[in-house]
Short mmCIF file of C-alpha atoms in Angstrom, two decimals:
data_model
loop_
_atom_site.label_atom_id
_atom_site.label_comp_id
_atom_site.label_asym_id
_atom_site.label_seq_id
_atom_site.Cartn_x
_atom_site.Cartn_y
_atom_site.Cartn_z
CA MET T 116 -20.00 -8.65 7.08
CA ARG T 117 -23.09 -8.04 4.91
CA GLU T 118 -25.41 -8.14 7.92
CA GLU T 119 -23.18 -5.77 9.86
CA LEU T 120 -23.08 -3.37 6.93
CA LYS T 121 -26.86 -3.61 6.51
CA GLY T 122 -27.33 -2.74 10.17
CA ILE T 123 -24.99 0.24 10.03
CA PHE T 124 -26.56 1.48 6.81
CA ALA T 125 -30.08 1.26 8.26
CA SER T 126 -29.08 3.13 11.43
CA VAL T 127 -27.39 5.91 9.46
CA PHE T 128 -29.52 6.31 6.32
CA GLY T 129 -32.59 4.19 7.02
CA GLU T 130 -33.55 0.90 5.40
CA LYS T 131 -33.38 0.91 1.60
CA GLU T 132 -34.01 -1.62 -1.12
CA GLY T 133 -31.37 -2.68 -3.60
CA LEU T 134 -28.28 -2.44 -1.39
CA ARG T 135 -25.13 -3.60 -3.12
CA PHE T 136 -21.89 -4.58 -1.38
CA PHE T 137 -18.27 -3.97 -2.34
CA PHE T 138 -14.77 -4.69 -1.01
CA ALA T 139 -11.23 -3.43 -1.61
CA PRO T 140 -8.27 -5.00 0.19
CA GLY T 141 -5.31 -3.49 1.93
CA ARG T 142 -1.88 -4.44 0.67
CA VAL T 143 1.52 -5.37 1.98
CA ASN T 144 4.77 -5.08 0.06
CA LEU T 145 7.01 -8.11 0.48
CA ILE T 146 10.09 -6.29 -0.86
CA GLY T 147 10.90 -3.36 -3.12
CA GLU T 148 10.49 -0.32 -0.87
CA HIS T 149 10.75 3.27 -2.12
CA THR T 150 11.45 1.96 -5.61
CA ASP T 151 8.04 2.75 -7.12
CA TYR T 152 8.65 6.47 -7.66
CA ASN T 153 12.18 5.68 -8.83
CA GLY T 154 11.00 3.67 -11.84
CA GLY T 155 11.84 0.34 -10.25
CA HIS T 156 10.10 -2.89 -9.29
CA VAL T 157 7.92 -3.73 -6.30
CA PHE T 158 6.60 -7.09 -5.07
CA PRO T 159 3.31 -6.52 -3.22
CA CYS T 160 0.21 -8.61 -2.61
CA ALA T 161 -3.38 -7.84 -1.71
CA LEU T 162 -4.66 -8.90 1.72
CA THR T 163 -7.96 -10.37 2.82
CA MET T 164 -8.39 -7.49 5.28
CA GLY T 165 -9.60 -4.25 3.73
CA THR T 166 -12.53 -1.86 3.32
CA TYR T 167 -16.17 -2.85 2.80
CA ALA T 168 -19.05 -0.72 1.55
CA ALA T 169 -22.83 -0.87 1.27
CA VAL T 170 -24.35 1.38 -1.40
CA ALA T 171 -27.83 2.51 -2.45
CA LEU T 172 -28.58 4.88 -5.34
CA ARG T 173 -30.49 8.12 -4.84
CA ASN T 174 -32.84 9.98 -7.18
CA ASP T 175 -30.89 13.22 -6.92
CA GLY T 176 -27.29 14.38 -7.29
CA LEU T 177 -26.38 14.17 -3.60
CA VAL T 178 -23.64 11.88 -2.28
CA ARG T 179 -23.79 11.00 1.40
CA MET T 180 -20.87 9.10 2.93
CA TYR T 181 -20.41 7.60 6.38
CA SER T 182 -17.47 5.60 7.78
CA ASP T 183 -18.01 3.44 10.83
CA ASN T 184 -14.26 3.77 11.46
CA PHE T 185 -14.69 7.53 11.97
CA LYS T 186 -18.02 7.70 13.78
CA ASP T 187 -17.14 11.06 15.33
CA LYS T 188 -16.86 12.63 11.85
CA GLY T 189 -20.52 11.94 11.08
CA ILE T 190 -22.06 11.96 7.60
CA LYS T 191 -20.14 13.76 4.85
CA GLU T 192 -22.28 15.23 2.08
CA CYS T 193 -21.45 16.68 -1.31
CA SER T 194 -23.20 17.42 -4.58
CA LEU T 195 -22.09 15.80 -7.81
CA ASP T 196 -22.19 19.33 -9.25
CA ASP T 197 -19.61 20.58 -6.75
CA ILE T 198 -16.92 18.00 -5.97
CA ARG T 199 -13.92 19.74 -4.42
CA TYR T 200 -11.34 19.13 -1.73
CA GLN T 201 -12.37 20.42 1.67
CA LYS T 202 -10.10 19.94 4.66
CA GLU T 203 -13.04 19.49 7.03
CA ASP T 204 -14.20 16.47 5.00
CA ASP T 205 -11.15 14.59 6.28
CA TRP T 206 -11.23 10.90 5.20
CA ALA T 207 -14.07 11.54 2.73
CA ASN T 208 -11.73 13.49 0.44
CA TYR T 209 -10.28 10.16 -0.77
CA PRO T 210 -13.52 8.80 -2.28
CA LYS T 211 -14.46 12.32 -3.39
CA GLY T 212 -11.18 12.49 -5.29
CA VAL T 213 -12.12 9.38 -7.28
CA ILE T 214 -15.54 10.84 -8.10
CA TYR T 215 -13.79 13.98 -9.29
CA GLU T 216 -11.36 11.93 -11.41
CA PHE T 217 -14.26 10.16 -13.13
CA GLN T 218 -15.87 13.50 -13.90
CA GLN T 219 -12.63 15.00 -15.19
CA ARG T 220 -12.36 12.13 -17.67
CA GLY T 221 -15.88 12.75 -18.94
CA CYS T 222 -17.40 9.72 -17.23
CA SER T 223 -21.03 10.45 -16.42
CA ILE T 224 -22.30 9.86 -12.87
CA PRO T 225 -26.05 10.39 -13.32
CA HIS T 226 -27.16 9.53 -9.76
CA GLY T 227 -26.06 10.37 -6.28
CA PHE T 228 -25.88 7.63 -3.68
CA ASP T 229 -25.66 6.83 0.01
CA ILE T 230 -22.63 4.78 1.02
CA VAL T 231 -21.39 3.28 4.28
CA PHE T 232 -17.74 2.27 4.68
CA LEU T 233 -16.40 -0.25 7.19
CA GLY T 234 -12.72 -1.18 7.26
CA ASN T 235 -10.65 -3.67 9.23
CA ILE T 236 -7.26 -2.30 8.16
CA PRO T 237 -5.46 -0.91 11.23
CA ASN T 238 -5.28 2.88 10.91
CA GLY T 239 -1.76 4.20 10.45
CA ALA T 240 -0.27 0.73 9.96
CA GLY T 241 1.05 1.42 6.47
CA LEU T 242 -1.18 -1.21 4.83
CA SER T 243 -2.70 1.42 2.56
CA SER T 244 -6.18 2.16 3.85
CA SER T 245 -6.29 5.33 1.69
CA ALA T 246 -5.73 3.46 -1.58
CA SER T 247 -8.19 0.81 -0.42
CA ILE T 248 -11.00 3.34 -0.08
CA GLU T 249 -10.01 4.94 -3.41
CA LEU T 250 -10.25 1.65 -5.32
CA LEU T 251 -13.42 0.80 -3.47
CA MET T 252 -15.08 3.98 -4.70
CA GLY T 253 -13.71 3.32 -8.18
CA VAL T 254 -15.30 -0.14 -8.29
CA VAL T 255 -18.61 1.28 -7.03
CA LEU T 256 -18.69 3.89 -9.82
CA GLN T 257 -17.55 1.36 -12.41
CA SER T 258 -20.15 -1.23 -11.40
CA TYR T 259 -23.08 1.18 -11.44
CA PHE T 260 -22.22 3.49 -14.31
CA HIS T 261 -19.22 2.31 -16.41
CA PRO T 262 -19.01 -1.52 -16.54
CA GLU T 263 -16.80 -1.34 -19.64
CA MET T 264 -13.93 0.17 -17.64
CA ASP T 265 -11.16 -2.29 -16.75
CA ALA T 266 -9.29 -2.67 -13.48
CA LEU T 267 -6.06 -1.09 -14.73
CA GLU T 268 -7.91 2.08 -15.71
CA LEU T 269 -9.37 2.25 -12.19
CA VAL T 270 -5.89 1.86 -10.73
CA LYS T 271 -4.56 4.80 -12.76
CA MET T 272 -7.56 6.96 -11.88
CA ALA T 273 -7.17 6.24 -8.16
CA GLN T 274 -3.49 7.20 -8.26
CA HIS T 275 -4.30 10.42 -10.13
CA ALA T 276 -6.97 11.22 -7.55
CA GLU T 277 -4.44 10.92 -4.72
CA ASN T 278 -1.81 12.90 -6.63
CA ASP T 279 -4.00 15.70 -7.92
CA PHE T 280 -7.04 15.91 -5.62
CA ILE T 281 -5.46 14.93 -2.30
CA GLY T 282 -2.03 16.35 -3.14
CA VAL T 283 0.05 13.31 -2.13
CA ASN T 284 2.73 12.54 -4.72
CA CYS T 285 2.53 8.76 -4.29
CA GLY T 286 3.67 6.12 -6.75
CA ILE T 287 1.28 3.59 -8.25
CA MET T 288 2.15 0.51 -6.18
CA ASP T 289 -0.61 0.78 -3.57
CA GLN T 290 -3.42 1.28 -6.03
CA PHE T 291 -2.05 -1.37 -8.39
CA ALA T 292 -1.73 -4.06 -5.73
CA ILE T 293 -5.24 -3.34 -4.44
CA GLY T 294 -6.87 -3.14 -7.85
CA MET T 295 -5.05 -6.07 -9.47
CA GLY T 296 -4.60 -8.44 -6.52
CA LYS T 297 -4.86 -12.19 -7.06
CA LYS T 298 -5.48 -14.81 -4.38
CA HIS T 299 -2.35 -16.64 -3.22
CA HIS T 300 -0.16 -14.51 -5.51
CA ALA T 301 2.18 -11.57 -5.19
CA MET T 302 2.93 -9.45 -8.24
CA LEU T 303 6.23 -8.21 -9.58
CA LEU T 304 5.40 -4.79 -10.99
CA ASN T 305 7.62 -2.53 -13.05
CA CYS T 306 6.39 0.84 -11.82
CA ASP T 307 7.81 2.63 -14.85
CA THR T 308 6.18 0.55 -17.61
CA LEU T 309 3.37 -1.08 -15.56
CA ASP T 310 4.45 -4.46 -16.90
CA TYR T 311 3.71 -7.08 -14.28
CA GLU T 312 3.67 -10.79 -13.62
CA TYR T 313 2.06 -12.82 -10.85
CA SER T 314 4.13 -15.08 -8.61
CA LYS T 315 2.29 -17.83 -6.77
CA LEU T 316 3.32 -17.86 -3.12
CA ASP T 317 3.01 -21.61 -2.77
CA VAL T 318 5.60 -22.14 -0.05
CA SER T 319 4.08 -24.84 2.13
CA GLY T 320 4.69 -24.69 5.86
CA LEU T 321 5.26 -20.92 5.95
CA ALA T 322 3.10 -17.98 7.01
CA LEU T 323 3.21 -14.22 6.44
CA VAL T 324 2.98 -12.31 9.71
CA ILE T 325 2.45 -8.54 9.79
CA ALA T 326 3.47 -6.74 12.97
CA ASN T 327 2.30 -3.19 13.66
CA THR T 328 4.70 -1.10 15.73
CA ASN T 329 1.85 1.17 16.84
CA LYS T 330 4.33 4.02 16.53
CA LYS T 331 2.70 7.16 15.18
CA ARG T 332 4.32 8.07 11.85
CA THR T 333 5.00 11.77 12.55
CA LEU T 334 7.82 12.29 10.02
CA ALA T 335 6.57 10.21 7.12
CA ASP T 336 5.10 12.89 4.84
CA SER T 337 7.92 15.46 4.96
CA SER T 338 10.64 12.80 4.83
CA TYR T 339 8.94 11.01 1.93
CA ASN T 340 9.05 14.20 -0.14
CA ALA T 341 12.68 14.78 0.85
CA ARG T 342 13.69 11.27 -0.25
CA ARG T 343 12.02 11.78 -3.62
CA GLN T 344 13.97 14.99 -4.13
CA GLU T 345 17.27 13.41 -3.08
CA CYS T 346 16.76 10.56 -5.55
CA HIS T 347 15.83 13.02 -8.29
CA ASP T 348 18.99 15.03 -7.67
CA ALA T 349 21.10 11.85 -7.74
CA LEU T 350 19.48 10.85 -11.02
CA LEU T 351 20.37 14.21 -12.58
CA ASP T 352 24.02 13.65 -11.65
CA LEU T 353 24.04 10.15 -13.16
CA GLN T 354 22.36 11.36 -16.35
CA LYS T 355 25.45 13.47 -17.10
CA ALA T 356 27.14 10.26 -18.21
CA LEU T 357 24.40 7.59 -18.44
CA ASP T 358 21.48 7.37 -20.86
CA ILE T 359 18.83 6.57 -18.25
CA VAL T 360 15.33 7.78 -17.44
CA SER T 361 15.09 6.56 -13.85
CA LEU T 362 17.18 4.90 -11.15
CA GLY T 363 15.30 1.71 -12.00
CA ASP T 364 17.20 1.60 -15.30
CA ILE T 365 20.57 0.97 -13.61
CA LYS T 366 22.09 -2.37 -12.65
CA PRO T 367 23.98 -2.45 -9.33
CA SER T 368 27.29 -3.02 -11.13
CA ASP T 369 26.74 0.05 -13.34
CA PHE T 370 25.77 2.11 -10.32
CA ASP T 371 28.95 1.11 -8.49
CA ALA T 372 31.01 2.11 -11.53
CA HIS T 373 29.40 5.56 -11.79
CA SER T 374 28.30 6.43 -8.25
CA SER T 375 31.13 8.99 -7.94
CA LEU T 376 29.13 11.17 -10.34
CA ILE T 377 26.75 11.88 -7.44
CA GLN T 378 28.43 14.72 -5.62
CA ASN T 379 26.26 14.73 -2.50
CA GLU T 380 27.03 11.78 -0.22
CA THR T 381 23.49 11.59 1.18
CA ASN T 382 22.01 11.56 -2.32
CA ARG T 383 24.47 8.82 -3.26
CA ARG T 384 23.23 6.59 -0.44
CA ARG T 385 19.61 7.24 -1.35
CA ALA T 386 20.26 6.26 -4.96
CA LYS T 387 22.22 3.19 -3.89
CA HIS T 388 19.21 1.95 -1.97
CA ALA T 389 16.84 2.54 -4.89
CA VAL T 390 19.11 0.70 -7.35
CA TYR T 391 19.92 -2.27 -5.12
CA GLU T 392 16.36 -2.58 -3.78
CA ASN T 393 15.05 -2.79 -7.33
CA HIS T 394 17.47 -5.67 -7.96
CA ARG T 395 16.36 -7.35 -4.70
CA ALA T 396 12.69 -7.18 -5.69
CA ILE T 397 13.36 -8.82 -9.07
CA LYS T 398 15.50 -11.52 -7.50
CA THR T 399 13.02 -12.23 -4.68
CA ALA T 400 10.24 -12.94 -7.19
CA ARG T 401 12.55 -15.43 -8.87
CA MET T 402 13.49 -17.02 -5.54
CA PHE T 403 9.81 -17.63 -4.73
CA LYS T 404 9.45 -19.49 -8.02
CA GLU T 405 12.51 -21.56 -7.13
CA ASN T 406 11.33 -22.07 -3.54
CA ASN T 407 14.70 -20.77 -2.27
CA VAL T 408 13.58 -19.60 1.17
CA ASP T 409 17.09 -19.08 2.51
CA GLU T 410 17.88 -16.57 -0.25
CA ILE T 411 14.52 -14.86 0.28
CA GLY T 412 15.41 -14.38 3.94
CA ARG T 413 18.82 -12.97 3.08
CA LEU T 414 17.33 -10.50 0.59
CA MET T 415 14.75 -9.33 3.15
CA LYS T 416 17.53 -8.71 5.66
CA GLU T 417 19.55 -6.76 3.10
CA SER T 418 16.46 -4.71 2.30
CA HIS T 419 15.86 -3.69 5.89
CA LEU T 420 19.49 -2.78 6.51
CA SER T 421 19.51 -0.67 3.36
CA LEU T 422 16.32 1.10 4.44
CA LYS T 423 17.90 1.69 7.84
CA ASP T 424 21.38 2.82 6.83
CA ASP T 425 21.18 4.16 3.26
CA TYR T 426 17.60 5.41 3.00
CA GLU T 427 17.15 6.19 6.70
CA VAL T 428 13.42 5.58 6.87
CA THR T 429 13.26 3.07 9.70
CA CYS T 430 12.95 4.06 13.36
CA PRO T 431 13.98 2.43 16.66
CA GLU T 432 10.60 0.72 16.95
CA LEU T 433 10.74 -0.82 13.47
CA ASP T 434 14.32 -1.90 14.05
CA GLU T 435 13.48 -3.55 17.38
CA LEU T 436 10.66 -5.58 15.81
CA VAL T 437 12.87 -6.70 12.95
CA PHE T 438 15.89 -7.50 15.13
CA ALA T 439 13.70 -9.57 17.47
CA ALA T 440 12.28 -11.42 14.46
CA TRP T 441 15.75 -12.16 13.08
CA ASP T 442 16.68 -13.76 16.41
CA HIS T 443 13.68 -16.10 16.43
CA GLU T 444 14.34 -19.67 15.33
CA GLY T 445 11.16 -19.91 13.27
CA VAL T 446 11.83 -16.89 11.06
CA ILE T 447 12.89 -17.15 7.42
CA GLY T 448 13.06 -13.38 6.87
CA SER T 449 11.78 -10.07 8.21
CA ARG T 450 11.89 -6.41 7.20
CA MET T 451 10.00 -3.17 7.53
CA THR T 452 7.29 -2.60 4.95
CA GLY T 453 5.67 0.63 3.80
CA ALA T 454 6.93 4.20 3.90
CA GLY T 455 8.68 3.81 7.25
CA PHE T 456 9.07 5.93 10.39
CA GLY T 457 6.58 3.58 12.03
CA GLY T 458 3.97 1.29 10.58
CA CYS T 459 4.59 -2.41 10.06
CA THR T 460 7.07 -5.18 9.53
CA ILE T 461 6.48 -8.25 7.38
CA SER T 462 7.95 -11.60 8.43
CA ILE T 463 7.98 -15.03 6.85
CA VAL T 464 7.59 -17.53 9.68
CA LYS T 465 7.45 -21.32 9.79
CA ASP T 466 3.86 -22.36 10.52
CA ALA T 467 4.77 -24.35 13.61
CA PHE T 468 6.40 -21.29 15.21
CA VAL T 469 3.80 -18.58 14.51
CA ASP T 470 2.27 -18.49 18.01
CA ASP T 471 5.68 -18.63 19.69
CA PHE T 472 6.96 -15.92 17.32
CA ILE T 473 4.09 -13.57 18.20
CA GLN T 474 4.55 -14.15 21.92
CA LYS T 475 8.32 -13.83 22.13
CA VAL T 476 8.80 -11.05 19.59
CA GLY T 477 5.89 -9.14 21.11
CA ASP T 478 7.27 -9.47 24.65
CA ARG T 479 10.76 -8.39 23.64
CA TYR T 480 9.43 -5.44 21.65
CA GLN T 481 7.30 -4.21 24.55
CA GLN T 482 10.20 -4.59 26.97
CA LYS T 483 12.51 -2.59 24.69
CA THR T 484 10.11 0.16 23.58
CA GLY T 485 7.24 0.27 26.06
CA LEU T 486 4.81 -0.18 23.14
CA LYS T 487 2.57 -3.16 22.45
CA ALA T 488 2.76 -4.48 18.90
CA ASP T 489 -0.24 -5.96 17.10
CA PHE T 490 0.27 -9.07 14.99
CA TYR T 491 -1.74 -10.34 12.02
CA ALA T 492 -1.29 -13.65 10.22
CA ALA T 493 -1.84 -12.39 6.67
CA ASP T 494 -3.89 -14.15 4.03
CA ILE T 495 -3.41 -13.08 0.41
CA GLY T 496 -6.66 -12.32 -1.38
CA GLU T 497 -8.29 -10.92 -4.48
CA GLY T 498 -8.35 -7.30 -5.59
CA ALA T 499 -11.14 -4.72 -5.37
CA ARG T 500 -14.56 -6.02 -6.48
CA GLU T 501 -18.29 -6.12 -5.96
CA LEU T 502 -19.28 -8.84 -3.51
CA LYS T 503 -21.67 -11.10 -5.34
CA GLY T 504 -22.58 -14.13 -3.26
CA GLU T 505 -19.39 -13.86 -1.18
#
């Protein structure tokens, strides 16, 4: 990858001495969907696929950015004295937002730089390419100018950049998983307190397989905001009788006892998903430690059905991929992952059946939907970092 990045950098900006190389992964969430902004738990892991960068410092205050994934967009330029959101800058607003966040916190950036990005995360797959490029820029700025800054601070800054600079009211899961990833481990994260613990995914004979529906996610943004509002309204109803700060504070049994407080039936179903999904995430982390694969599969199935029926963020394409996976003899569990309305599924598959799973599930999906799914056997890797000798 270094040689490819060197070649791209030279063709775009010319050959320069002192190139440094960086990487930030994508992420996949094993379970715990739409719980992050409800103060609950998530159970994601960092992937070995992600976004790479080659960087060279300049002697002025100019930042020049180029992504080989968006060749048609050309070079995006900005001055460190004038970092602001511009619609025409498209993808480059994500790294610009992190630069802006550094500046807003009083962190000096004394030099401009030329940077080339190259990612192997499928666009639109829901594996968080936006957070990957945010953490990548954060690590670049940290490594050059603020080595004292820790990874958790970078995670918070990247989330703030997406919230405030980009204007997407996301939770912290994506940035956290990408910034704090650990090889061969998932992490159980309390999105309210940011307490977390790593869980080693040492289940021999099993593989994680990501399947991309290749369905364009046309409803995701508006529906995401609607779900947040519905959960907020449900929380207000529950707070009339319960001393809680978020839906993540409620046990399923307590929710069942007080769900009648939620007057709107749709809001009640949204809150039910958030409460029960939080419980499923906590329990799944425990089941991995106990190597209880049957229970993991059952919890994944419950999660998908809840996302389908109570939260209503699946789509026919996601459902078809998951239903086909459930019917395959080599599958332990399968569910949608990400925001929904397209994107990906995550399946736990017995090693000996991976090739057969990809073939049969892919054929059935294409027959049912007319779309061709892409499959990736996922490896779990480290978080965002400078590549030194890798």
